[in-house]
Structure formats: structure tokens, C-alpha cells
Amino acid sequence: MSAQGLYLLAADLVLGLHVLFVVFVVSGLVLIFAGKALDWTWVRNPWFRAVHLGCIGVVVLQSWLGAICPLTHLEIFLREQAGDAVYPGSFISHWLESILYYQAPAWVFVVVYTLFGAAVLASWFWVRPYPFSRSPSHSR
């Protein structure tokens, strides 16, 4: 495989990782609320909940600072190295525009990320995770 092909493959892998990150953050909250309603104990796993809260916390902080996600920077760098087309701005705004033909000013994303982050934080209190010290054999 050529260097150009390797860069494109790496860029596509970063894109896939980014998609998985977004899916984890969004579906995680949905699953937490569903788990509350359906009495799923696994949604109270403190490691899952801490990682989930941390992920959206990073997104919210980046949006407040006006920073582009490091995964977006890495993907763009790899595509540039391959001589491929790159996109300006953030990952989410690019794909919303590309897939849904929707454009919004940056402040809209800051508000949406902040509200979503607040919902994840609220879920921590509404669907309390188990303490970290709790033994996995005591899942109920």
C-alpha cells in the first residue's frame, strides 16, 4: 500500500473512532434513561458512568473554549498528508451540513453540547451509579 493509501486508511480509522465516540455519548444517555425505566443494573456501573460523563465533559469544555476536537485535527492532518480533500470547522457541524444540509452558527453547538452535558450530569443524580467500592458480585 502506498503512503497516500496508508494516510487515507488512518484518516478513515480516526473518522470511525470519532463516530463511535459520538454514538457512545449520545446512546449512553438514552441507555441510562432506558435502564432506569427497565431496571437495568448495568447502567449504574460507576466506570461506565464516569467515562460517559468525562466524554461529554470534554466536548462541552472544548465548545466553551472554541477548540476543535483533537480527533478532527488528526483526521484533517492525515487527509492533508494523503492529498485528500479536507473540511473546515468541527466534525459535527461538517457532518450535519453534509448529511442533513443543516448549517448553524457555532454558538448553537455550544448551547446544544452544554444542554446535553447538563442532561448527562443530571442523569448522574437521577439514575445514581453504584459506588466505585461496590463489588461486582453485588449487582443489585
PDB file of N, CA and C in Angstrom, residues 63-110:
ATOM      1  N   SER A  63     -16.121  23.082  23.466  1.00  0.00           N
ATOM      2  CA  SER A  63     -17.031  24.026  22.817  1.00  0.00           C
ATOM      3  C   SER A  63     -16.965  25.393  23.492  1.00  0.00           C
ATOM      4  N   TRP A  64     -16.887  25.411  24.821  1.00  0.00           N
ATOM      5  CA  TRP A  64     -16.768  26.695  25.530  1.00  0.00           C
ATOM      6  C   TRP A  64     -15.489  27.424  25.157  1.00  0.00           C
ATOM      7  N   LEU A  65     -14.408  26.670  24.954  1.00  0.00           N
ATOM      8  CA  LEU A  65     -13.116  27.271  24.612  1.00  0.00           C
ATOM      9  C   LEU A  65     -12.975  27.568  23.122  1.00  0.00           C
ATOM     10  N   GLY A  66     -13.953  27.135  22.338  1.00  0.00           N
ATOM     11  CA  GLY A  66     -13.881  27.333  20.890  1.00  0.00           C
ATOM     12  C   GLY A  66     -12.842  26.455  20.234  1.00  0.00           C
ATOM     13  N   ALA A  67     -12.516  25.343  20.871  1.00  0.00           N
ATOM     14  CA  ALA A  67     -11.484  24.433  20.359  1.00  0.00           C
ATOM     15  C   ALA A  67     -12.110  23.353  19.481  1.00  0.00           C
ATOM     16  N   ILE A  68     -11.366  22.971  18.479  1.00  0.00           N
ATOM     17  CA  ILE A  68     -11.762  21.857  17.612  1.00  0.00           C
ATOM     18  C   ILE A  68     -11.230  20.576  18.242  1.00  0.00           C
ATOM     19  N   CYS A  69     -12.021  19.517  18.166  1.00  0.00           N
ATOM     20  CA  CYS A  69     -11.643  18.228  18.747  1.00  0.00           C
ATOM     21  C   CYS A  69     -10.312  17.732  18.180  1.00  0.00           C
ATOM     22  N   PRO A  70      -9.450  17.182  19.021  1.00  0.00           N
ATOM     23  CA  PRO A  70      -8.173  16.636  18.538  1.00  0.00           C
ATOM     24  C   PRO A  70      -8.359  15.536  17.491  1.00  0.00           C
ATOM     25  N   LEU A  71      -9.440  14.786  17.570  1.00  0.00           N
ATOM     26  CA  LEU A  71      -9.682  13.763  16.545  1.00  0.00           C
ATOM     27  C   LEU A  71      -9.944  14.410  15.186  1.00  0.00           C
ATOM     28  N   THR A  72     -10.638  15.542  15.181  1.00  0.00           N
ATOM     29  CA  THR A  72     -10.864  16.275  13.924  1.00  0.00           C
ATOM     30  C   THR A  72      -9.542  16.782  13.373  1.00  0.00           C
ATOM     31  N   HIS A  73      -8.711  17.359  14.238  1.00  0.00           N
ATOM     32  CA  HIS A  73      -7.399  17.835  13.797  1.00  0.00           C
ATOM     33  C   HIS A  73      -6.574  16.693  13.205  1.00  0.00           C
ATOM     34  N   LEU A  74      -6.585  15.546  13.879  1.00  0.00           N
ATOM     35  CA  LEU A  74      -5.809  14.402  13.404  1.00  0.00           C
ATOM     36  C   LEU A  74      -6.331  13.899  12.061  1.00  0.00           C
ATOM     37  N   GLU A  75      -7.631  13.788  11.922  1.00  0.00           N
ATOM     38  CA  GLU A  75      -8.201  13.337  10.654  1.00  0.00           C
ATOM     39  C   GLU A  75      -7.843  14.291   9.521  1.00  0.00           C
ATOM     40  N   ILE A  76      -7.970  15.591   9.763  1.00  0.00           N
ATOM     41  CA  ILE A  76      -7.643  16.582   8.737  1.00  0.00           C
ATOM     42  C   ILE A  76      -6.159  16.503   8.371  1.00  0.00           C
ATOM     43  N   PHE A  77      -5.296  16.374   9.371  1.00  0.00           N
ATOM     44  CA  PHE A  77      -3.865  16.246   9.111  1.00  0.00           C
ATOM     45  C   PHE A  77      -3.578  15.037   8.219  1.00  0.00           C
ATOM     46  N   LEU A  78      -4.171  13.899   8.562  1.00  0.00           N
ATOM     47  CA  LEU A  78      -3.939  12.678   7.783  1.00  0.00           C
ATOM     48  C   LEU A  78      -4.464  12.819   6.359  1.00  0.00           C
ATOM     49  N   ARG A  79      -5.608  13.437   6.197  1.00  0.00           N
ATOM     50  CA  ARG A  79      -6.157  13.644   4.847  1.00  0.00           C
ATOM     51  C   ARG A  79      -5.279  14.610   4.045  1.00  0.00           C
ATOM     52  N   GLU A  80      -4.766  15.634   4.707  1.00  0.00           N
ATOM     53  CA  GLU A  80      -3.848  16.556   4.024  1.00  0.00           C
ATOM     54  C   GLU A  80      -2.599  15.821   3.566  1.00  0.00           C
ATOM     55  N   GLN A  81      -2.058  14.949   4.419  1.00  0.00           N
ATOM     56  CA  GLN A  81      -0.859  14.194   4.067  1.00  0.00           C
ATOM     57  C   GLN A  81      -1.106  13.288   2.870  1.00  0.00           C
ATOM     58  N   ALA A  82      -2.347  12.817   2.733  1.00  0.00           N
ATOM     59  CA  ALA A  82      -2.703  11.937   1.618  1.00  0.00           C
ATOM     60  C   ALA A  82      -3.075  12.731   0.370  1.00  0.00           C
ATOM     61  N   GLY A  83      -3.159  14.056   0.500  1.00  0.00           N
ATOM     62  CA  GLY A  83      -3.559  14.880  -0.633  1.00  0.00           C
ATOM     63  C   GLY A  83      -5.062  14.840  -0.870  1.00  0.00           C
ATOM     64  N   ASP A  84      -5.817  14.438   0.144  1.00  0.00           N
ATOM     65  CA  ASP A  84      -7.275  14.319   0.048  1.00  0.00           C
ATOM     66  C   ASP A  84      -7.929  15.643   0.421  1.00  0.00           C
ATOM     67  N   ALA A  85      -9.195  15.774   0.098  1.00  0.00           N
ATOM     68  CA  ALA A  85      -9.952  16.970   0.462  1.00  0.00           C
ATOM     69  C   ALA A  85     -10.177  16.989   1.974  1.00  0.00           C
ATOM     70  N   VAL A  86     -10.140  18.169   2.549  1.00  0.00           N
ATOM     71  CA  VAL A  86     -10.383  18.337   3.991  1.00  0.00           C
ATOM     72  C   VAL A  86     -11.566  19.273   4.171  1.00  0.00           C
ATOM     73  N   TYR A  87     -12.098  19.295   5.388  1.00  0.00           N
ATOM     74  CA  TYR A  87     -13.225  20.168   5.677  1.00  0.00           C
ATOM     75  C   TYR A  87     -12.838  21.147   6.780  1.00  0.00           C
ATOM     76  N   PRO A  88     -13.423  22.341   6.734  1.00  0.00           N
ATOM     77  CA  PRO A  88     -13.151  23.317   7.796  1.00  0.00           C
ATOM     78  C   PRO A  88     -14.102  23.096   8.963  1.00  0.00           C
ATOM     79  N   GLY A  89     -13.734  23.573  10.122  1.00  0.00           N
ATOM     80  CA  GLY A  89     -14.627  23.543  11.269  1.00  0.00           C
ATOM     81  C   GLY A  89     -14.646  22.222  12.000  1.00  0.00           C
ATOM     82  N   SER A  90     -15.715  22.016  12.731  1.00  0.00           N
ATOM     83  CA  SER A  90     -15.805  20.846  13.592  1.00  0.00           C
ATOM     84  C   SER A  90     -16.407  19.645  12.882  1.00  0.00           C
ATOM     85  N   PHE A  91     -16.156  18.494  13.449  1.00  0.00           N
ATOM     86  CA  PHE A  91     -16.652  17.214  12.941  1.00  0.00           C
ATOM     87  C   PHE A  91     -18.177  17.203  12.855  1.00  0.00           C
ATOM     88  N   ILE A  92     -18.842  17.559  13.946  1.00  0.00           N
ATOM     89  CA  ILE A  92     -20.299  17.507  13.987  1.00  0.00           C
ATOM     90  C   ILE A  92     -20.910  18.493  13.003  1.00  0.00           C
ATOM     91  N   SER A  93     -20.430  19.726  12.988  1.00  0.00           N
ATOM     92  CA  SER A  93     -21.015  20.710  12.068  1.00  0.00           C
ATOM     93  C   SER A  93     -20.795  20.293  10.621  1.00  0.00           C
ATOM     94  N   HIS A  94     -19.635  19.721  10.318  1.00  0.00           N
ATOM     95  CA  HIS A  94     -19.365  19.264   8.945  1.00  0.00           C
ATOM     96  C   HIS A  94     -20.349  18.179   8.530  1.00  0.00           C
ATOM     97  N   TRP A  95     -20.542  17.185   9.383  1.00  0.00           N
ATOM     98  CA  TRP A  95     -21.402  16.064   9.007  1.00  0.00           C
ATOM     99  C   TRP A  95     -22.878  16.438   9.044  1.00  0.00           C
ATOM    100  N   LEU A  96     -23.289  17.328   9.931  1.00  0.00           N
ATOM    101  CA  LEU A  96     -24.673  17.809   9.895  1.00  0.00           C
ATOM    102  C   LEU A  96     -24.943  18.529   8.577  1.00  0.00           C
ATOM    103  N   GLU A  97     -23.989  19.350   8.172  1.00  0.00           N
ATOM    104  CA  GLU A  97     -24.143  20.067   6.913  1.00  0.00           C
ATOM    105  C   GLU A  97     -24.122  19.107   5.730  1.00  0.00           C
ATOM    106  N   SER A  98     -23.232  18.123   5.770  1.00  0.00           N
ATOM    107  CA  SER A  98     -23.099  17.186   4.658  1.00  0.00           C
ATOM    108  C   SER A  98     -24.287  16.233   4.542  1.00  0.00           C
ATOM    109  N   ILE A  99     -24.756  15.727   5.674  1.00  0.00           N
ATOM    110  CA  ILE A  99     -25.807  14.710   5.657  1.00  0.00           C
ATOM    111  C   ILE A  99     -27.198  15.333   5.687  1.00  0.00           C
ATOM    112  N   LEU A 100     -27.384  16.317   6.542  1.00  0.00           N
ATOM    113  CA  LEU A 100     -28.715  16.886   6.738  1.00  0.00           C
ATOM    114  C   LEU A 100     -28.905  18.233   6.055  1.00  0.00           C
ATOM    115  N   TYR A 101     -27.863  18.736   5.425  1.00  0.00           N
ATOM    116  CA  TYR A 101     -27.912  20.048   4.775  1.00  0.00           C
ATOM    117  C   TYR A 101     -28.352  21.125   5.762  1.00  0.00           C
ATOM    118  N   TYR A 102     -27.839  21.022   6.971  1.00  0.00           N
ATOM    119  CA  TYR A 102     -28.198  21.951   8.033  1.00  0.00           C
ATOM    120  C   TYR A 102     -26.967  22.733   8.447  1.00  0.00           C
ATOM    121  N   GLN A 103     -27.081  24.040   8.477  1.00  0.00           N
ATOM    122  CA  GLN A 103     -25.981  24.883   8.933  1.00  0.00           C
ATOM    123  C   GLN A 103     -26.447  25.659  10.158  1.00  0.00           C
ATOM    124  N   ALA A 104     -25.534  25.807  11.089  1.00  0.00           N
ATOM    125  CA  ALA A 104     -25.849  26.573  12.300  1.00  0.00           C
ATOM    126  C   ALA A 104     -24.599  27.304  12.743  1.00  0.00           C
ATOM    127  N   PRO A 105     -24.777  28.459  13.370  1.00  0.00           N
ATOM    128  CA  PRO A 105     -23.621  29.172  13.909  1.00  0.00           C
ATOM    129  C   PRO A 105     -22.996  28.381  15.065  1.00  0.00           C
ATOM    130  N   ALA A 106     -21.749  28.671  15.337  1.00  0.00           N
ATOM    131  CA  ALA A 106     -21.007  27.933  16.368  1.00  0.00           C
ATOM    132  C   ALA A 106     -21.685  27.995  17.729  1.00  0.00           C
ATOM    133  N   TRP A 107     -22.313  29.124  18.065  1.00  0.00           N
ATOM    134  CA  TRP A 107     -22.933  29.246  19.386  1.00  0.00           C
ATOM    135  C   TRP A 107     -24.056  28.226  19.588  1.00  0.00           C
ATOM    136  N   VAL A 108     -24.707  27.816  18.508  1.00  0.00           N
ATOM    137  CA  VAL A 108     -25.773  26.815  18.620  1.00  0.00           C
ATOM    138  C   VAL A 108     -25.198  25.499  19.131  1.00  0.00           C
ATOM    139  N   PHE A 109     -24.032  25.121  18.618  1.00  0.00           N
ATOM    140  CA  PHE A 109     -23.401  23.887  19.060  1.00  0.00           C
ATOM    141  C   PHE A 109     -22.959  23.990  20.516  1.00  0.00           C
ATOM    142  N   VAL A 110     -22.468  25.145  20.915  1.00  0.00           N
ATOM    143  CA  VAL A 110     -22.077  25.344  22.312  1.00  0.00           C
ATOM    144  C   VAL A 110     -23.291  25.138  23.220  1.00  0.00           C
TER     145      VAL A 110
END
